[in-house]
């Protein structure tokens, strides 16, 4: 069975009281083994047992995701409001839900139902970012699957919204557009073959050329659905532009690059560096910032914006 058939669920996001009756599996040396069937509810004892064996994730069949999403998203307000869950656990729940939503967005970005779910998650993320200083901690907890692109998309969204919230005084509607645009910023990657994306060796010139097409292809496809605002589409289109004009696809310079895309490009690189990839291990928060500072000086980013970003994530990390 293909790996994409299985979806990981963080056990922190399972509330025994409300979790739907679906079979859960454990991953054991590459195989998926039934942990409990649909008849038996998941209990607090299950949670404790799994925690004792340091199990962080259970797996469900992708066909059961509809029910899980319904459960997670309809209980989100309740789950995030609970006093007995710490903010790391709440972060995991929010990330889990958001990753599930981004997966569905990538499958059918024109679906109004998915866009509505996205909007609702972005609203939760905004609230969570405003109250929880643990937002960065939650980032790594759901990483490490074959879900890089989705986890990365959610990270870029959370970071991008944090930056907009703290540094710019923008209207609620624009904030929502920034959120949606960030969630689907790499949508164009669906047009790139897995062979290129999973490659462990450096890309050839032709392969790199193909990867670079993801901005324009994603932009054109999403624009043609007629469902996305200019702010959201700008992020998809221009998140690989460089401040000095050496980026792609258009080679825009300085403030010709829409601000939301300037922010997205910084968050994009930070997230990419601090997550494990097929070709290298994750880099620490400090090392990522160090590398990026050099890049900023060399012309990759708006230096002033980068400095403020650095201050912000350092403050969040040092809480
Ligand atoms: Fe990208």
Short mmCIF file of N, CA, C and O and ligand atoms in Angstrom, two decimals, residues 152 185-186 189 211 214-215 236 239-240 248 268, ligand 1:
data_model
loop_
_atom_site.label_atom_id
_atom_site.label_comp_id
_atom_site.label_asym_id
_atom_site.label_seq_id
_atom_site.Cartn_x
_atom_site.Cartn_y
_atom_site.Cartn_z
N UNK A 152 5.22 22.51 5.38
CA UNK A 152 5.89 23.76 5.00
C UNK A 152 4.86 24.85 4.69
O UNK A 152 5.01 25.99 5.12
N UNK A 185 0.88 28.71 -1.55
CA UNK A 185 1.93 29.40 -2.31
C UNK A 185 2.70 28.45 -3.23
O UNK A 185 3.15 28.84 -4.29
N UNK A 186 2.85 27.20 -2.82
CA UNK A 186 3.59 26.23 -3.65
C UNK A 186 2.66 25.31 -4.44
O UNK A 186 3.07 24.22 -4.85
N UNK A 189 3.68 23.25 -7.45
CA UNK A 189 4.51 22.05 -7.33
C UNK A 189 3.78 20.80 -7.80
O UNK A 189 4.41 19.80 -8.14
N UNK A 211 11.53 23.10 -11.97
CA UNK A 211 11.03 23.44 -10.63
C UNK A 211 10.63 24.91 -10.58
O UNK A 211 9.61 25.28 -10.00
N UNK A 214 7.11 26.38 -11.12
CA UNK A 214 5.96 26.19 -10.22
C UNK A 214 5.27 27.51 -9.87
O UNK A 214 4.07 27.53 -9.63
N UNK A 215 6.01 28.62 -9.87
CA UNK A 215 5.37 29.89 -9.49
C UNK A 215 4.36 30.31 -10.57
O UNK A 215 3.21 30.60 -10.27
N UNK A 236 1.54 33.56 -4.48
CA UNK A 236 1.83 32.37 -5.29
C UNK A 236 2.81 32.72 -6.42
O UNK A 236 3.78 32.01 -6.68
N UNK A 239 6.66 34.65 -4.79
CA UNK A 239 7.40 34.34 -3.56
C UNK A 239 8.85 33.92 -3.81
O UNK A 239 9.59 33.72 -2.87
N UNK A 240 9.24 33.76 -5.07
CA UNK A 240 10.66 33.48 -5.36
C UNK A 240 11.37 34.66 -6.03
O UNK A 240 12.47 34.50 -6.55
N UNK A 248 12.87 34.82 -9.60
CA UNK A 248 11.98 34.42 -10.69
C UNK A 248 10.53 34.45 -10.22
O UNK A 248 10.31 34.45 -9.02
N UNK A 268 9.32 31.59 3.67
CA UNK A 268 9.52 30.40 2.85
C UNK A 268 10.93 29.83 3.09
O UNK A 268 11.10 28.64 3.37
FE1 LIG B 1 7.96 27.97 -3.88
#
